[in-house]
Tab-separated table of C-alpha atoms in Angstrom:
chain	number	residue	atom	x	y	z
A	1	MET	CA	-63.920	74.944	31.239
A	2	ASN	CA	-65.441	72.313	28.967
A	3	ARG	CA	-67.783	70.459	31.345
A	4	LYS	CA	-68.375	67.561	28.978
A	5	LEU	CA	-64.658	66.971	28.695
A	6	VAL	CA	-64.353	66.965	32.477
A	7	ALA	CA	-67.321	64.566	32.697
A	8	ASN	CA	-65.611	62.282	30.162
A	9	GLU	CA	-62.359	62.274	32.116
A	10	LEU	CA	-64.151	61.532	35.375
A	11	PHE	CA	-66.227	58.784	33.735
A	12	LYS	CA	-63.047	57.101	32.490
A	13	ALA	CA	-61.318	57.485	35.854
A	14	PHE	CA	-64.149	56.070	37.913
A	15	ARG	CA	-64.497	53.095	35.554
A	16	LEU	CA	-60.880	52.078	36.117
A	17	LYS	CA	-60.414	48.983	38.261
A	18	LYS	CA	-57.286	50.627	39.670
A	19	PHE	CA	-59.425	53.253	41.348
A	20	TYR	CA	-61.245	50.621	43.402
A	21	LEU	CA	-58.069	48.644	43.965
A	22	PHE	CA	-56.531	51.751	45.547
A	23	MET	CA	-59.541	51.991	47.857
A	24	ILE	CA	-59.141	48.361	48.882
A	25	LEU	CA	-55.432	48.935	49.578
A	26	ILE	CA	-56.197	51.966	51.763
A	27	GLY	CA	-58.709	49.837	53.659
A	28	ILE	CA	-56.108	47.097	54.120
A	29	VAL	CA	-53.596	49.622	55.513
A	30	GLU	CA	-56.200	50.883	57.996
A	31	VAL	CA	-57.181	47.393	59.153
A	32	SER	CA	-53.527	46.385	59.325
A	33	ASN	CA	-52.722	49.367	61.573
A	34	VAL	CA	-55.603	48.483	63.875
A	35	LEU	CA	-54.637	44.813	64.029
A	36	GLN	CA	-50.986	45.647	64.740
A	37	TYR	CA	-52.023	47.949	67.561
A	38	LYS	CA	-54.306	45.307	69.048
A	39	ALA	CA	-51.694	42.598	68.753
A	40	LYS	CA	-48.555	44.466	69.794
A	41	GLY	CA	-49.744	47.585	71.590
A	42	PRO	CA	-48.744	51.276	71.341
A	43	GLU	CA	-45.014	50.549	71.526
A	44	HIS	CA	-45.055	49.115	68.027
A	45	ILE	CA	-47.410	51.430	66.194
A	46	PHE	CA	-48.009	55.120	66.822
A	47	LEU	CA	-51.786	55.284	66.953
A	48	TYR	CA	-54.357	56.692	69.351
A	49	PRO	CA	-57.010	54.011	69.734
A	50	ASN	CA	-60.358	55.534	68.869
A	51	GLY	CA	-62.423	56.017	65.729
A	52	GLN	CA	-62.201	59.796	65.502
A	53	SER	CA	-58.399	59.809	65.830
A	54	LEU	CA	-57.646	57.121	63.261
A	55	ALA	CA	-58.880	59.298	60.375
A	56	ILE	CA	-56.489	62.196	60.911
A	57	GLN	CA	-53.649	59.790	61.563
A	58	MET	CA	-54.387	58.095	58.248
A	59	VAL	CA	-54.575	61.444	56.406
A	60	GLY	CA	-51.174	62.286	57.901
A	61	GLY	CA	-49.776	58.867	57.014
A	62	LEU	CA	-51.345	58.569	53.569
A	63	PRO	CA	-48.650	60.358	51.486
A	64	GLN	CA	-46.469	57.253	51.277
A	65	ILE	CA	-49.110	55.411	49.268
A	66	MET	CA	-51.015	58.383	47.874
A	67	VAL	CA	-47.940	59.616	45.976
A	68	VAL	CA	-47.702	56.231	44.254
A	69	PHE	CA	-51.454	56.096	43.534
A	70	LEU	CA	-51.417	59.615	42.116
A	71	ALA	CA	-48.432	58.822	39.904
A	72	ILE	CA	-50.147	55.667	38.592
A	73	PHE	CA	-53.375	57.585	38.006
A	74	VAL	CA	-51.668	60.420	36.110
A	75	ALA	CA	-49.500	57.994	34.127
A	76	ASP	CA	-52.614	56.067	33.115
A	77	MET	CA	-54.546	59.233	32.307
A	78	MET	CA	-51.868	60.866	30.150
A	79	ALA	CA	-48.815	58.703	29.355
A	80	ASP	CA	-50.871	55.608	28.580
A	81	GLU	CA	-53.315	57.574	26.422
A	82	LEU	CA	-50.455	59.118	24.469
A	83	ARG	CA	-48.743	55.766	24.059
A	84	HIS	CA	-51.802	53.772	23.006
A	85	GLY	CA	-53.403	56.530	20.957
A	86	THR	CA	-56.694	56.846	22.841
A	87	VAL	CA	-55.961	60.556	23.232
A	88	LYS	CA	-56.783	60.788	19.503
A	89	LEU	CA	-60.427	60.021	20.302
A	90	THR	CA	-60.644	63.441	21.913
A	91	LEU	CA	-58.129	65.397	19.859
A	92	LEU	CA	-59.922	64.568	16.603
A	93	ARG	CA	-62.979	66.429	17.943
A	94	GLN	CA	-63.583	70.145	18.336
A	95	VAL	CA	-61.477	70.226	21.458
A	96	GLY	CA	-58.417	72.349	22.118
A	97	ARG	CA	-55.391	70.698	23.665
A	98	ARG	CA	-55.369	73.159	26.534
A	99	GLU	CA	-59.028	72.332	27.244
A	100	LEU	CA	-58.208	68.628	27.366
A	101	LEU	CA	-55.263	69.267	29.662
A	102	HIS	CA	-57.460	71.303	32.014
A	103	ALA	CA	-60.033	68.498	32.098
A	104	LYS	CA	-57.311	66.028	33.021
A	105	ILE	CA	-56.047	68.299	35.792
A	106	VAL	CA	-59.572	68.586	37.205
A	107	SER	CA	-59.901	64.801	37.017
A	108	MET	CA	-56.599	64.418	38.883
A	109	PHE	CA	-57.795	66.839	41.561
A	110	PHE	CA	-61.056	64.893	41.958
A	111	PHE	CA	-59.108	61.661	42.218
A	112	ALA	CA	-56.968	63.021	45.068
A	113	ALA	CA	-60.041	64.486	46.793
A	114	ALA	CA	-61.995	61.231	46.425
A	115	MET	CA	-59.119	59.198	47.850
A	116	LEU	CA	-58.756	61.529	50.843
A	117	LEU	CA	-62.495	61.563	51.483
A	118	TYR	CA	-62.642	57.796	51.241
A	119	THR	CA	-59.698	57.531	53.657
A	120	ILE	CA	-61.473	59.708	56.208
A	121	VAL	CA	-64.804	57.893	55.971
A	122	SER	CA	-63.301	54.396	55.974
A	123	SER	CA	-60.956	55.283	58.862
A	124	TYR	CA	-63.886	56.476	60.935
A	125	VAL	CA	-65.688	53.204	60.185
A	126	VAL	CA	-62.688	50.921	60.796
A	127	GLY	CA	-61.480	52.874	63.857
A	128	THR	CA	-64.939	53.028	65.432
A	129	ALA	CA	-65.570	49.333	64.755
A	130	ALA	CA	-62.242	48.429	66.371
A	131	PHE	CA	-62.002	50.872	69.284
A	132	GLY	CA	-65.294	52.790	69.485
A	133	TRP	CA	-65.741	56.469	68.535
A	134	GLY	CA	-63.980	57.832	71.646
A	135	ASP	CA	-64.430	61.082	73.551
A	136	ARG	CA	-61.675	63.163	71.892
A	137	THR	CA	-59.444	63.365	68.849
A	138	VAL	CA	-55.772	62.890	69.625
A	139	PHE	CA	-53.050	63.570	67.101
A	140	GLU	CA	-49.367	64.292	67.566
A	141	GLY	CA	-49.892	64.339	71.337
A	142	THR	CA	-52.586	67.035	71.315
A	143	SER	CA	-56.247	66.457	72.270
A	144	PHE	CA	-59.229	68.097	70.591
A	145	PRO	CA	-62.966	67.905	71.315
A	146	PRO	CA	-64.786	65.609	68.836
A	147	ALA	CA	-66.306	68.400	66.711
A	148	ALA	CA	-62.970	70.235	66.503
A	149	GLY	CA	-61.294	66.909	65.688
A	150	VAL	CA	-63.616	66.234	62.759
A	151	TYR	CA	-63.164	69.811	61.510
A	152	MET	CA	-59.392	69.490	61.795
A	153	THR	CA	-59.431	66.184	59.944
A	154	LEU	CA	-61.394	67.671	57.047
A	155	GLN	CA	-59.213	70.786	57.063
A	156	SER	CA	-56.049	68.678	56.924
A	157	ALA	CA	-57.413	66.709	53.981
A	158	LEU	CA	-58.407	69.879	52.139
A	159	LEU	CA	-55.027	71.504	52.763
A	160	SER	CA	-53.261	68.341	51.594
A	161	LEU	CA	-54.901	68.752	48.206
A	162	LEU	CA	-52.710	71.756	47.395
A	163	PRO	CA	-49.335	69.947	47.561
A	164	TYR	CA	-50.914	66.866	45.937
A	165	LEU	CA	-51.931	69.125	43.050
A	166	GLY	CA	-48.371	70.493	42.770
A	167	PHE	CA	-46.973	66.964	42.766
A	168	GLY	CA	-49.623	65.776	40.302
A	169	LEU	CA	-48.692	68.557	37.864
A	170	LEU	CA	-45.044	67.565	38.107
A	171	VAL	CA	-45.985	63.962	37.268
A	172	LEU	CA	-48.307	65.174	34.487
A	173	TYR	CA	-45.445	67.068	32.870
A	174	ILE	CA	-43.253	63.961	32.944
A	175	ALA	CA	-46.114	61.886	31.505
A	176	ILE	CA	-46.535	64.305	28.575
A	177	VAL	CA	-42.846	64.576	27.809
A	178	THR	CA	-42.076	60.859	28.047
A	179	ALA	CA	-45.440	59.297	27.063
A	180	ASN	CA	-44.229	56.352	29.102
A	181	MET	CA	-46.055	54.950	32.126
A	182	GLY	CA	-42.989	53.222	33.550
A	183	ILE	CA	-40.813	56.321	33.458
A	184	THR	CA	-43.603	58.490	34.872
A	185	ILE	CA	-44.212	56.195	37.832
A	186	GLY	CA	-40.477	55.594	38.210
A	187	VAL	CA	-39.728	59.310	38.541
A	188	ALA	CA	-42.448	59.652	41.189
A	189	LEU	CA	-40.997	56.713	43.117
A	190	GLY	CA	-37.538	58.232	42.707
A	191	LEU	CA	-38.744	61.437	44.333
A	192	MET	CA	-40.097	59.373	47.242
A	193	ILE	CA	-36.796	57.518	47.576
A	194	ILE	CA	-34.662	60.678	47.703
A	195	GLU	CA	-37.105	62.413	50.052
A	196	PRO	CA	-35.087	61.545	53.227
A	197	ILE	CA	-32.226	63.644	51.844
A	198	PHE	CA	-34.516	66.665	51.912
A	199	GLN	CA	-35.985	65.805	55.300
A	200	HIS	CA	-32.540	65.648	56.872
A	201	SER	CA	-31.597	69.082	55.594
A	202	ASP	CA	-33.198	72.135	57.196
A	203	ALA	CA	-32.099	74.191	54.202
A	204	LEU	CA	-33.759	71.915	51.645
A	205	VAL	CA	-36.796	70.423	53.348
A	206	ASN	CA	-39.133	73.293	52.485
A	207	TYR	CA	-38.297	73.049	48.793
A	208	SER	CA	-39.348	69.434	48.315
A	209	ILE	CA	-42.900	68.915	47.078
A	210	ILE	CA	-42.993	65.514	48.820
A	211	SER	CA	-42.047	67.183	52.112
A	212	GLN	CA	-44.833	69.669	51.523
A	213	ILE	CA	-47.274	66.782	51.055
A	214	TYR	CA	-46.154	65.384	54.425
A	215	PHE	CA	-46.041	68.561	56.447
A	216	PHE	CA	-48.031	71.364	54.808
A	217	HIS	CA	-51.360	70.568	56.481
A	218	LEU	CA	-49.726	70.211	59.894
A	219	GLN	CA	-48.391	73.770	59.818
A	220	PHE	CA	-51.869	75.257	60.264
A	221	TRP	CA	-52.421	73.914	63.723
A	222	LYS	CA	-49.019	72.797	64.963
A	223	ASP	CA	-46.136	75.226	65.489
A	224	PHE	CA	-47.869	77.836	63.309
A	225	SER	CA	-45.372	80.258	61.782
A	226	PRO	CA	-46.563	82.830	59.209
A	227	GLY	CA	-43.154	83.031	57.561
A	228	LYS	CA	-42.850	79.278	57.150
A	229	MET	CA	-46.430	79.078	55.946
A	230	ILE	CA	-45.874	81.733	53.265
A	231	LEU	CA	-42.721	79.958	52.140
A	232	SER	CA	-44.585	76.637	51.884
A	233	ILE	CA	-47.422	78.183	49.880
A	234	ALA	CA	-44.899	79.911	47.599
A	235	VAL	CA	-42.992	76.669	47.031
A	236	ILE	CA	-46.165	74.688	46.236
A	237	CYS	CA	-47.463	77.424	43.936
A	238	ALA	CA	-44.082	77.572	42.203
A	239	TYR	CA	-44.181	73.807	41.559
A	240	ALA	CA	-47.760	74.047	40.313
A	241	ALA	CA	-47.077	77.071	38.066
A	242	VAL	CA	-43.835	75.759	36.574
A	243	PHE	CA	-45.211	72.305	35.787
A	244	TYR	CA	-48.587	73.605	34.648
A	245	LEU	CA	-46.930	75.957	32.146
A	246	GLY	CA	-44.488	73.210	31.173
A	247	SER	CA	-47.377	70.786	30.625
A	248	VAL	CA	-49.342	73.279	28.517
A	249	SER	CA	-46.317	74.042	26.371
A	250	ALA	CA	-45.265	70.390	25.976
A	251	PHE	CA	-48.795	69.179	25.201
A	252	ARG	CA	-49.427	71.915	22.635
A	253	ARG	CA	-46.222	71.023	20.799
A	254	LYS	CA	-46.593	67.272	21.190
A	255	ASP	CA	-46.808	65.241	17.993
A	256	ILE	CA	-49.279	62.413	18.532
A	257	ALA	CA	-47.481	59.571	16.818
A	258	SER	CA	-49.345	56.585	18.251
B	1	MET	CA	-68.305	66.183	-8.829
B	2	SER	CA	-68.373	69.778	-7.750
B	3	GLY	CA	-64.592	70.116	-7.628
B	4	ARG	CA	-64.752	72.213	-4.452
B	5	PRO	CA	-61.759	71.325	-2.259
B	6	LEU	CA	-62.636	69.900	1.151
B	7	LEU	CA	-59.055	69.139	2.136
B	8	GLU	CA	-56.027	70.914	0.744
B	9	THR	CA	-52.462	70.707	1.891
B	10	ARG	CA	-49.885	73.138	0.597
B	11	GLU	CA	-46.143	72.497	0.700
B	12	LEU	CA	-46.598	70.332	3.775
B	13	THR	CA	-43.254	69.352	5.256
B	14	LYS	CA	-42.380	67.353	8.340
B	15	ARG	CA	-38.927	66.362	9.506
B	16	PHE	CA	-37.937	63.922	12.235
B	17	GLY	CA	-34.375	64.886	13.031
B	18	GLU	CA	-32.378	64.561	9.824
B	19	ARG	CA	-35.079	62.587	8.014
B	20	THR	CA	-37.706	64.404	5.956
B	21	ALA	CA	-40.816	62.241	6.346
B	22	VAL	CA	-43.099	64.541	4.345
B	23	ASP	CA	-41.554	66.784	1.740
B	24	GLY	CA	-43.624	69.627	0.311
B	25	VAL	CA	-46.783	67.565	-0.137
B	26	GLY	CA	-49.771	69.326	-1.679
B	27	ILE	CA	-52.887	67.197	-2.023
B	28	ARG	CA	-56.402	68.197	-2.877
B	29	VAL	CA	-59.460	66.171	-1.878
B	30	GLU	CA	-62.575	67.459	-3.576
B	31	GLU	CA	-66.168	67.257	-2.433
B	32	GLY	CA	-67.686	63.907	-3.467
B	33	ASP	CA	-64.316	62.205	-3.933
B	34	ILE	CA	-63.306	58.831	-2.728
B	35	TYR	CA	-59.663	59.796	-2.705
B	36	GLY	CA	-57.106	57.019	-2.519
B	37	PHE	CA	-53.886	58.035	-0.846
B	38	LEU	CA	-51.430	55.432	-1.990
B	39	GLY	CA	-47.937	54.522	-1.014
B	40	SER	CA	-45.862	51.663	0.248
B	41	ASN	CA	-45.274	51.173	3.980
B	42	GLY	CA	-43.186	54.027	5.375
B	43	SER	CA	-43.854	56.292	2.415
B	44	GLY	CA	-45.357	59.034	4.604
B	45	LYS	CA	-49.101	58.414	4.184
B	46	THR	CA	-49.928	58.231	7.870
B	47	THR	CA	-47.716	61.222	8.673
B	48	VAL	CA	-49.580	63.300	6.073
B	49	ILE	CA	-52.884	62.176	7.633
B	50	ARG	CA	-51.627	63.072	11.105
B	51	LEU	CA	-50.613	66.492	9.830
B	52	ALA	CA	-53.959	66.899	8.058
B	53	THR	CA	-55.872	66.172	11.268
B	54	GLY	CA	-53.749	68.285	13.606
B	55	LEU	CA	-52.276	65.352	15.503
B	56	MET	CA	-48.850	66.413	14.300
B	57	HIS	CA	-47.508	69.868	13.621
B	58	PRO	CA	-45.835	70.549	10.271
B	59	ASP	CA	-42.425	72.196	10.079
B	60	SER	CA	-43.810	74.205	7.195
B	61	GLY	CA	-46.826	74.289	4.940
B	62	GLU	CA	-50.532	74.631	5.497
B	63	VAL	CA	-53.642	72.480	5.819
B	64	ARG	CA	-57.080	73.808	4.910
B	65	ILE	CA	-60.288	71.908	5.579
B	66	ALA	CA	-63.494	73.239	4.025
B	67	GLY	CA	-61.692	76.554	3.630
B	68	HIS	CA	-60.564	76.767	7.256
B	69	ASN	CA	-56.913	76.909	8.152
B	70	LEU	CA	-56.266	73.960	10.495
B	71	LYS	CA	-53.702	75.848	12.542
B	72	THR	CA	-55.578	79.091	13.103
B	73	GLU	CA	-59.187	77.802	12.942
B	74	PHE	CA	-58.720	74.317	14.361
B	75	LYS	CA	-62.196	73.788	15.760
B	76	GLN	CA	-64.015	74.990	12.648
B	77	ALA	CA	-61.751	72.892	10.438
B	78	ILE	CA	-61.761	69.649	12.436
B	79	GLY	CA	-65.533	69.852	12.899
B	80	HIS	CA	-65.882	68.808	9.246
B	81	VAL	CA	-63.737	65.721	9.701
B	82	GLY	CA	-64.248	62.211	11.001
B	83	ALA	CA	-61.091	60.135	11.043
B	84	ILE	CA	-59.391	56.912	11.936
B	85	VAL	CA	-55.660	57.500	12.124
B	86	GLU	CA	-53.485	54.410	12.174
B	87	ASN	CA	-54.903	51.706	14.428
B	88	PRO	CA	-58.293	52.545	15.923
B	89	ALA	CA	-57.530	52.928	19.636
B	90	PHE	CA	-60.255	52.612	22.268
B	91	TYR	CA	-60.516	52.308	26.015
B	92	PRO	CA	-60.417	48.523	26.394
B	93	HIS	CA	-62.138	48.473	29.793
B	94	LEU	CA	-65.191	50.288	28.406
B	95	SER	CA	-67.925	48.914	26.168
B	96	ALA	CA	-68.272	49.837	22.504
B	97	PHE	CA	-71.288	51.954	23.430
B	98	ASP	CA	-69.446	53.786	26.216
B	99	ASN	CA	-66.463	54.476	23.964
B	100	LEU	CA	-68.700	56.038	21.339
B	101	LYS	CA	-70.711	57.878	23.989
B	102	LEU	CA	-67.509	59.534	25.219
B	103	MET	CA	-66.950	60.783	21.668
B	104	ALA	CA	-70.601	61.786	21.225
B	105	ASN	CA	-70.410	63.858	24.423
B	106	LEU	CA	-67.993	66.164	22.601
B	107	ILE	CA	-70.281	66.662	19.599
B	108	PRO	CA	-73.042	69.247	19.962
B	109	GLY	CA	-76.440	67.596	19.495
B	110	ALA	CA	-75.139	64.029	19.453
B	111	GLY	CA	-76.519	61.634	22.053
B	112	ARG	CA	-77.422	58.008	22.680
B	113	ARG	CA	-79.476	57.872	19.478
B	114	SER	CA	-76.472	58.983	17.382
B	115	VAL	CA	-74.350	56.303	19.031
B	116	GLN	CA	-76.942	53.607	18.356
B	117	GLN	CA	-77.282	54.725	14.728
B	118	ALA	CA	-73.505	54.686	14.224
B	119	LEU	CA	-73.290	51.178	15.718
B	120	GLU	CA	-76.112	50.011	13.438
B	121	THR	CA	-74.397	51.545	10.411
B	122	VAL	CA	-71.292	49.408	10.971
B	123	GLY	CA	-73.208	46.330	12.137
B	124	LEU	CA	-72.036	46.335	15.735
B	125	GLN	CA	-75.352	47.005	17.468
B	126	GLU	CA	-75.457	43.520	18.983
B	127	ARG	CA	-72.001	43.942	20.523
B	128	ALA	CA	-72.689	47.438	21.867
B	129	GLY	CA	-72.462	46.361	25.502
B	130	ASP	CA	-69.313	44.257	25.126
B	131	LYS	CA	-65.982	45.553	26.349
B	132	VAL	CA	-63.682	46.615	23.509
B	133	ARG	CA	-60.886	44.421	24.882
B	134	SER	CA	-62.864	41.426	23.557
B	135	PHE	CA	-63.031	42.856	20.000
B	136	SER	CA	-60.983	41.610	17.058
B	137	LEU	CA	-59.003	44.118	14.983
B	138	GLY	CA	-61.715	43.975	12.338
B	139	MET	CA	-64.382	44.858	14.901
B	140	ARG	CA	-62.227	47.702	16.175
B	141	GLN	CA	-61.951	48.989	12.616
B	142	ARG	CA	-65.732	48.987	12.370
B	143	LEU	CA	-66.020	50.708	15.717
B	144	GLY	CA	-63.473	53.282	14.569
B	145	LEU	CA	-65.570	53.905	11.495
B	146	ALA	CA	-68.656	54.285	13.683
B	147	GLY	CA	-66.777	56.901	15.713
B	148	ALA	CA	-65.689	58.720	12.581
B	149	LEU	CA	-69.283	58.815	11.307
B	150	LEU	CA	-70.895	59.907	14.583
B	151	HIS	CA	-71.379	63.531	13.601
B	152	ARG	CA	-72.040	62.862	9.893
B	153	PRO	CA	-68.897	64.765	8.845
B	154	LYS	CA	-68.358	66.160	5.353
B	155	LEU	CA	-64.955	64.490	5.113
B	156	VAL	CA	-64.036	61.047	6.428
B	157	ILE	CA	-60.331	60.221	6.569
B	158	LEU	CA	-59.557	56.542	6.971
B	159	ASP	CA	-56.018	55.286	7.389
B	160	GLU	CA	-55.786	51.720	6.063
B	161	PRO	CA	-59.473	51.059	6.800
B	162	THR	CA	-59.465	47.429	5.693
B	163	ASN	CA	-56.580	46.406	7.965
B	164	GLY	CA	-57.563	43.325	9.928
B	165	LEU	CA	-60.803	42.758	8.044
B	166	ASP	CA	-61.701	39.442	6.467
B	167	PRO	CA	-62.828	39.442	2.811
B	168	GLN	CA	-66.483	39.736	3.826
B	169	GLY	CA	-65.666	42.623	6.172
B	170	MET	CA	-63.630	44.382	3.462
B	171	ARG	CA	-66.511	44.097	1.041
B	172	GLU	CA	-68.976	45.467	3.587
B	173	ILE	CA	-66.744	48.429	4.393
B	174	LYS	CA	-66.282	49.213	0.700
B	175	GLU	CA	-70.040	49.036	0.104
B	176	LEU	CA	-70.598	51.276	3.110
B	177	ILE	CA	-68.092	53.848	1.818
B	178	VAL	CA	-69.785	53.953	-1.589
B	179	ARG	CA	-73.229	54.272	0.027
B	180	LEU	CA	-72.109	57.102	2.293
B	181	ARG	CA	-70.407	58.862	-0.632
B	182	ASP	CA	-73.736	58.665	-2.468
B	183	GLU	CA	-75.334	60.278	0.600
B	184	GLY	CA	-72.932	63.206	0.261
B	185	MET	CA	-69.826	62.314	2.272
B	186	THR	CA	-66.310	62.635	0.928
B	187	PHE	CA	-63.656	60.044	1.729
B	188	MET	CA	-59.911	60.004	1.844
B	189	LEU	CA	-58.499	56.484	2.238
B	190	SER	CA	-54.887	55.578	2.638
B	191	SER	CA	-53.926	52.152	1.461
B	192	HIS	CA	-51.214	50.008	0.033
B	193	LEU	CA	-53.762	47.552	-1.402
B	194	LEU	CA	-53.865	48.984	-4.904
B	195	HIS	CA	-56.419	46.694	-6.517
B	196	GLU	CA	-58.919	47.586	-3.789
B	197	VAL	CA	-58.381	51.276	-4.243
B	198	GLU	CA	-58.767	51.001	-7.984
B	199	GLN	CA	-62.243	49.505	-7.552
B	200	LEU	CA	-63.292	52.118	-5.067
B	201	CYS	CA	-61.580	55.445	-5.626
B	202	THR	CA	-62.417	58.280	-7.975
B	203	ARG	CA	-59.145	60.142	-7.485
B	204	VAL	CA	-55.777	59.096	-6.158
B	205	GLY	CA	-52.558	60.584	-4.938
B	206	VAL	CA	-49.348	58.579	-4.856
B	207	VAL	CA	-46.773	59.352	-2.210
B	208	HIS	CA	-43.301	57.889	-2.143
B	209	ARG	CA	-40.474	58.707	0.259
B	210	GLY	CA	-42.477	61.650	1.551
B	211	LYS	CA	-43.122	63.247	-1.840
B	212	LEU	CA	-46.332	63.353	-3.803
B	213	LEU	CA	-45.452	61.829	-7.160
B	214	MET	CA	-48.810	62.196	-8.878
B	215	GLU	CA	-52.422	63.041	-8.252
B	216	GLY	CA	-55.562	62.942	-10.352
B	217	LYS	CA	-58.624	61.020	-11.469
B	218	VAL	CA	-57.946	57.304	-11.807
B	219	GLU	CA	-59.148	57.128	-15.430
B	220	ASP	CA	-57.160	60.240	-16.425
B	221	LEU	CA	-53.990	58.858	-14.882
B	222	LEU	CA	-54.432	55.496	-16.572
B	223	ARG	CA	-55.240	57.181	-19.918
B	224	SER	CA	-52.153	59.371	-19.760
B	225	SER	CA	-49.838	56.421	-19.209
B	226	GLU	CA	-49.302	53.070	-20.782
B	227	ALA	CA	-50.261	51.286	-17.581
B	228	ARG	CA	-53.316	49.060	-17.676
B	229	SER	CA	-53.979	49.092	-13.963
B	230	LEU	CA	-53.401	51.322	-10.989
B	231	GLU	CA	-50.950	48.778	-9.663
B	232	ALA	CA	-48.882	48.937	-12.870
B	233	LEU	CA	-49.086	52.737	-12.839
B	234	PHE	CA	-48.023	52.834	-9.209
B	235	PHE	CA	-44.902	50.774	-9.803
B	236	GLU	CA	-44.133	52.737	-12.959
B	237	THR	CA	-44.407	56.009	-11.013
B	238	VAL	CA	-42.660	54.890	-7.890
B	239	GLY	CA	-39.916	53.378	-10.000
B	240	SER	CA	-39.390	56.618	-11.883
B	241	GLY	CA	-39.686	58.608	-8.666
B	242	ALA	CA	-37.005	56.485	-7.107
B	243	ALA	CA	-34.862	56.867	-10.176
B	244	VAL	CA	-35.002	60.656	-9.906
B	245	ARG	CA	-33.302	60.364	-6.567
């Protein structure tokens, strides 16, 4: 792994205004949830009112916006660089294309991890400010002691990273092949739009990477089934492997014409 | 001139679908040259440069840089090259300094000092902290040149380097190229501005419709023809090249 390449990719990512805009939007969603609960009560929004519970509820509810953020991030990082020619700045140096691709994948992983970590920290702050810390973590109708709740929240976030990585690699492949931000983001949104079809089919639901983003982390502590777990891991790894190999092959053969 | 080849292409061919953009091109840029790569718009100059820098993959043929095969020894070969290919692209939300620093990070031994020196060389030191989105095309060209010079490469490839420059800027860039050649660098410049190239270049290659029509020292080429200028020679050659087809 070329550490300087990774450092470059992270430097570029963290200097993007989008990165901070995403954080603001996550904060707005959290505050909005709290305000809706306070105004309309538990009948209108499914939320357990204390600081330690809001975080895990946000991690569970984040996929809807995280999928879009990740698609925008990957499109910016790869499709936009291919289209506008900034990728040449790196490729005209002593850098292999596979090395650059790996650095971008690491950057994508850090982005997802940073967003999840931010969500947890900001949810604790917003939830505690609105309702107080509380004496237990409640999620999906089950109560946990505070320490177990915090551990479970972090574990859920960490486990979520695996399907986010699989999804990110799928988007990365599209970004390389099309070199078009609009198409890349559009395909990601398309996958979100058709997701209900998968969720309404017991035969298909396990094979959708978006479904895995929603449900993978829940399987470890809710209705644990080894068979289902192995299937989920196999599906996510299959997505990651197929689109990683596809990305490597497409990027190696890509003519940089910008 | 030592005559040692720094860049050689052999039978370089690139097709886009049915169209052959580069057709068996073999150029030779020798150490100490300021090599003018001439051709009208769409003649295949930029495609040859992309192939020569590994940005595009040829359908057939070979590129060697300082004796290294670009395909099989990419890192050794490209390490000798600094290049601007087509428009100099930068991250607009970053400063000139940060853009160059990102490049310097990938060069062993290069650091902040190298970046500052490169900015001074092209006269952009006072705009180092400004975001590139506020730069004119001419300033981006200078910044591109700074990037290409960061590691003091043996060979500098510049694709239309005077694009977007005002007359003063063009003159400064030409003076800089001559000065750096005198310090030991070799240049390959693509251009369609023939009178400029004539003043600057020691050797030229003329490409038309993807084929190399002629290559050699400017004075030898002029002596061997009845043309009195490179421009006249170019139109004579391109005209005859077109007639062959």
